[in-house]
Amino acid sequence: MKRIILLLLLCVFSLYDHAETEWNNYKIRPINNQDKLPGKQVNQILQDSEGYMWFATNNGLCSYNGYSLKTYKSSNQHPKLLQSNIINTIIEDIDHRIWIGTEQGINILDKSTNKIETISNDSLQNSYIHSFLLSSDSTLWIGTQVGLLRYNRGTRNFTTYKNRPSDSTSICGNAIKLFWKMNPEIYGLLLTATEYAG
């Protein structure tokens, strides 16, 4: 019994030593001009297809090209630039546009023109956006406070999926906080984490 415990302890310490060595291979450095981030709370970080870093904050969206920061937020000069400056989630779609999910709706930034489009809240079941996921077939999924949305690029429409208590095949809850895609070749699953319902 003592040999088994000793062997287990040796295994644990060797794993810890290996993990410590792996961690030491990373170099962490602060972003230059980080005091110019529009908000101190960063809700999500995204690296786009061109290598730019994007920061969703509680006071706007920020892009970083390796040298300088650029901020996108509503202000007195541009009061309707974004639905809300509280950015919960961001994602790049297959057309290389940045989708911006806020507490009051969705905006889409076209990086080639630097123009921001507002998605009408009439087309959304709820404007509180929690999360985005781009599936392997390029379908954009959107987690809202009251259901799951699927965006159709061809029609530019949204399909809504909601919890229906009498239907065991419906989603288990409506406040979709997170997504996780399982290996689609093997499982073909899209997992959702909901508030209060699992």
Short mmCIF file of C-alpha atoms in Angstrom, two decimals:
data_model
loop_
_atom_site.label_atom_id
_atom_site.label_comp_id
_atom_site.label_asym_id
_atom_site.label_seq_id
_atom_site.Cartn_x
_atom_site.Cartn_y
_atom_site.Cartn_z
CA MET A 1 0.00 0.00 0.00
CA LYS A 2 2.83 2.39 0.86
CA ARG A 3 4.47 1.65 -2.50
CA ILE A 4 1.26 2.54 -4.35
CA ILE A 5 0.92 5.83 -2.48
CA LEU A 6 4.60 6.63 -3.10
CA LEU A 7 4.21 5.81 -6.79
CA LEU A 8 1.11 8.02 -7.04
CA LEU A 9 2.93 10.89 -5.34
CA LEU A 10 5.88 10.55 -7.72
CA CYS A 11 3.50 10.63 -10.69
CA VAL A 12 1.75 13.73 -9.39
CA PHE A 13 5.02 15.56 -8.75
CA SER A 14 6.41 14.63 -12.16
CA LEU A 15 3.23 15.91 -13.84
CA TYR A 16 3.46 19.13 -11.84
CA ASP A 17 7.11 19.56 -12.82
CA HIS A 18 6.23 18.96 -16.50
CA ALA A 19 3.35 21.46 -16.36
CA GLU A 20 5.61 24.01 -14.67
CA THR A 21 8.21 23.57 -17.42
CA GLU A 22 5.57 23.96 -20.15
CA TRP A 23 4.20 27.13 -18.56
CA ASN A 24 7.69 28.64 -18.41
CA ASN A 25 7.93 28.38 -22.22
CA TYR A 26 5.30 31.12 -22.58
CA LYS A 27 6.29 34.76 -22.55
CA ILE A 28 3.67 37.14 -21.25
CA ARG A 29 3.96 40.84 -21.92
CA PRO A 30 1.48 43.68 -21.57
CA ILE A 31 0.05 45.41 -24.62
CA ASN A 32 1.60 48.81 -25.25
CA ASN A 33 -0.81 51.59 -24.34
CA GLN A 34 -3.11 49.24 -22.43
CA ASP A 35 -4.28 52.27 -20.48
CA LYS A 36 -5.97 53.34 -23.72
CA LEU A 37 -8.34 50.37 -23.66
CA PRO A 38 -11.83 51.84 -23.50
CA GLY A 39 -12.76 49.76 -20.47
CA LYS A 40 -11.02 47.94 -17.65
CA GLN A 41 -13.26 44.88 -17.98
CA VAL A 42 -12.47 42.74 -21.03
CA ASN A 43 -15.29 40.28 -21.75
CA GLN A 44 -13.73 38.50 -24.73
CA ILE A 45 -10.56 38.53 -26.85
CA LEU A 46 -10.50 37.52 -30.52
CA GLN A 47 -7.64 37.18 -33.00
CA ASP A 48 -9.01 37.67 -36.52
CA SER A 49 -7.86 36.10 -39.78
CA GLU A 50 -5.37 38.93 -40.38
CA GLY A 51 -3.79 38.60 -36.94
CA TYR A 52 -5.41 41.67 -35.39
CA MET A 53 -6.50 41.37 -31.78
CA TRP A 54 -10.00 42.50 -30.79
CA PHE A 55 -11.14 43.26 -27.24
CA ALA A 56 -14.80 43.31 -26.20
CA THR A 57 -15.02 45.59 -23.17
CA ASN A 58 -17.74 47.14 -21.03
CA ASN A 59 -17.03 50.46 -22.75
CA GLY A 60 -16.67 49.64 -26.44
CA LEU A 61 -14.76 47.48 -28.91
CA CYS A 62 -11.02 47.83 -29.36
CA SER A 63 -8.70 46.52 -32.10
CA TYR A 64 -4.93 46.17 -31.75
CA ASN A 65 -2.63 45.82 -34.77
CA GLY A 66 0.55 45.20 -32.77
CA TYR A 67 1.42 48.89 -32.58
CA SER A 68 -1.66 50.90 -31.70
CA LEU A 69 -5.20 50.56 -30.38
CA LYS A 70 -8.35 51.71 -32.18
CA THR A 71 -11.63 52.07 -30.31
CA TYR A 72 -15.17 51.73 -31.62
CA LYS A 73 -17.85 53.05 -29.28
CA SER A 74 -20.87 55.29 -29.23
CA SER A 75 -20.14 58.83 -28.06
CA ASN A 76 -21.58 62.34 -28.28
CA GLN A 77 -20.08 62.64 -31.79
CA HIS A 78 -21.38 59.19 -32.87
CA PRO A 79 -24.33 58.37 -30.59
CA LYS A 80 -25.62 55.43 -32.67
CA LEU A 81 -22.34 53.78 -33.71
CA LEU A 82 -23.05 50.72 -31.54
CA GLN A 83 -26.30 49.41 -30.05
CA SER A 84 -24.54 49.55 -26.67
CA ASN A 85 -20.97 50.11 -25.52
CA ILE A 86 -21.24 47.04 -23.29
CA ILE A 87 -19.81 44.39 -25.62
CA ASN A 88 -20.44 40.83 -24.41
CA THR A 89 -19.11 38.82 -27.36
CA ILE A 90 -17.38 39.13 -30.74
CA ILE A 91 -16.65 36.80 -33.65
CA GLU A 92 -15.33 36.99 -37.19
CA ASP A 93 -17.57 35.46 -39.86
CA ILE A 94 -16.48 33.80 -43.12
CA ASP A 95 -16.79 37.17 -44.90
CA HIS A 96 -14.19 38.55 -42.45
CA ARG A 97 -16.66 40.86 -40.75
CA ILE A 98 -16.64 41.31 -36.99
CA TRP A 99 -19.99 40.58 -35.31
CA ILE A 100 -20.45 42.59 -32.12
CA GLY A 101 -22.91 41.26 -29.53
CA THR A 102 -24.05 43.82 -26.99
CA GLU A 103 -26.62 44.10 -24.23
CA GLN A 104 -28.91 45.87 -26.68
CA GLY A 105 -28.40 44.10 -29.99
CA ILE A 106 -25.95 43.24 -32.76
CA ASN A 107 -23.65 45.34 -34.89
CA ILE A 108 -21.45 44.13 -37.75
CA LEU A 109 -18.13 45.82 -38.56
CA ASP A 110 -16.99 45.53 -42.18
CA LYS A 111 -13.21 45.69 -41.79
CA SER A 112 -12.65 46.58 -45.46
CA THR A 113 -14.78 49.76 -45.29
CA ASN A 114 -14.60 50.36 -41.53
CA LYS A 115 -18.39 50.81 -41.53
CA ILE A 116 -20.66 49.43 -38.85
CA GLU A 117 -24.09 48.01 -39.67
CA THR A 118 -26.83 47.70 -37.09
CA ILE A 119 -29.02 44.60 -37.11
CA SER A 120 -32.59 45.65 -36.47
CA ASN A 121 -33.81 44.44 -33.10
CA ASP A 122 -37.13 43.66 -34.81
CA SER A 123 -35.42 40.66 -36.45
CA LEU A 124 -34.15 39.37 -33.08
CA GLN A 125 -36.33 37.71 -30.45
CA ASN A 126 -34.25 39.46 -27.79
CA SER A 127 -31.54 42.06 -28.06
CA TYR A 128 -29.39 40.86 -25.12
CA ILE A 129 -26.62 38.91 -26.87
CA HIS A 130 -24.52 36.54 -24.74
CA SER A 131 -22.45 34.55 -27.23
CA PHE A 132 -21.59 33.71 -30.84
CA LEU A 133 -20.34 30.52 -32.45
CA LEU A 134 -19.34 29.86 -36.06
CA SER A 135 -19.90 26.17 -36.78
CA SER A 136 -17.78 24.12 -39.18
CA ASP A 137 -20.38 24.60 -41.95
CA SER A 138 -20.03 28.42 -41.48
CA THR A 139 -23.41 28.76 -39.77
CA LEU A 140 -23.45 31.60 -37.25
CA TRP A 141 -25.21 30.69 -33.99
CA ILE A 142 -26.22 33.41 -31.53
CA GLY A 143 -27.00 32.92 -27.84
CA THR A 144 -29.49 35.44 -26.47
CA GLN A 145 -31.27 35.94 -23.19
CA VAL A 146 -34.42 34.26 -24.53
CA GLY A 147 -33.27 31.63 -27.02
CA LEU A 148 -30.88 30.41 -29.65
CA LEU A 149 -30.66 32.06 -33.08
CA ARG A 150 -29.26 30.69 -36.33
CA TYR A 151 -28.28 33.23 -38.99
CA ASN A 152 -28.93 32.46 -42.66
CA ARG A 153 -26.39 34.32 -44.83
CA GLY A 154 -28.47 33.88 -47.99
CA THR A 155 -31.68 35.38 -46.66
CA ARG A 156 -30.10 37.49 -43.89
CA ASN A 157 -32.79 36.12 -41.55
CA PHE A 158 -32.67 34.48 -38.15
CA THR A 159 -34.29 31.22 -37.09
CA THR A 160 -35.19 31.06 -33.40
CA TYR A 161 -34.97 28.00 -31.18
CA LYS A 162 -36.63 28.17 -27.76
CA ASN A 163 -37.34 25.91 -24.84
CA ARG A 164 -40.72 24.26 -25.10
CA PRO A 165 -41.32 22.41 -21.82
CA SER A 166 -43.66 19.87 -23.43
CA ASP A 167 -41.11 19.03 -26.17
CA SER A 168 -38.15 16.93 -25.02
CA THR A 169 -36.28 17.70 -28.27
CA SER A 170 -36.25 21.47 -27.70
CA ILE A 171 -33.34 23.29 -26.04
CA CYS A 172 -33.28 22.92 -22.26
CA GLY A 173 -33.23 26.63 -21.42
CA ASN A 174 -33.52 29.97 -23.15
CA ALA A 175 -30.68 32.10 -21.76
CA ILE A 176 -27.84 30.74 -23.93
CA LYS A 177 -24.59 31.79 -22.23
CA LEU A 178 -21.94 29.67 -23.98
CA PHE A 179 -21.41 27.36 -26.94
CA TRP A 180 -19.12 24.42 -27.48
CA LYS A 181 -18.85 22.49 -30.70
CA MET A 182 -17.94 18.86 -30.49
CA ASN A 183 -15.91 17.32 -33.30
CA PRO A 184 -18.51 17.52 -36.11
CA GLU A 185 -17.04 14.61 -38.07
CA ILE A 186 -17.58 12.31 -35.10
CA TYR A 187 -20.43 13.76 -33.05
CA GLY A 188 -22.04 16.56 -35.08
CA LEU A 189 -23.04 18.26 -31.83
CA LEU A 190 -23.44 21.85 -30.79
CA LEU A 191 -23.52 22.11 -27.00
CA THR A 192 -25.07 25.08 -25.23
CA ALA A 193 -24.75 26.21 -21.64
CA THR A 194 -27.87 27.93 -20.38
CA GLU A 195 -28.61 29.97 -17.32
CA TYR A 196 -30.56 28.04 -14.67
CA ALA A 197 -31.29 25.06 -16.97
CA GLY A 198 -27.95 23.37 -17.64
#
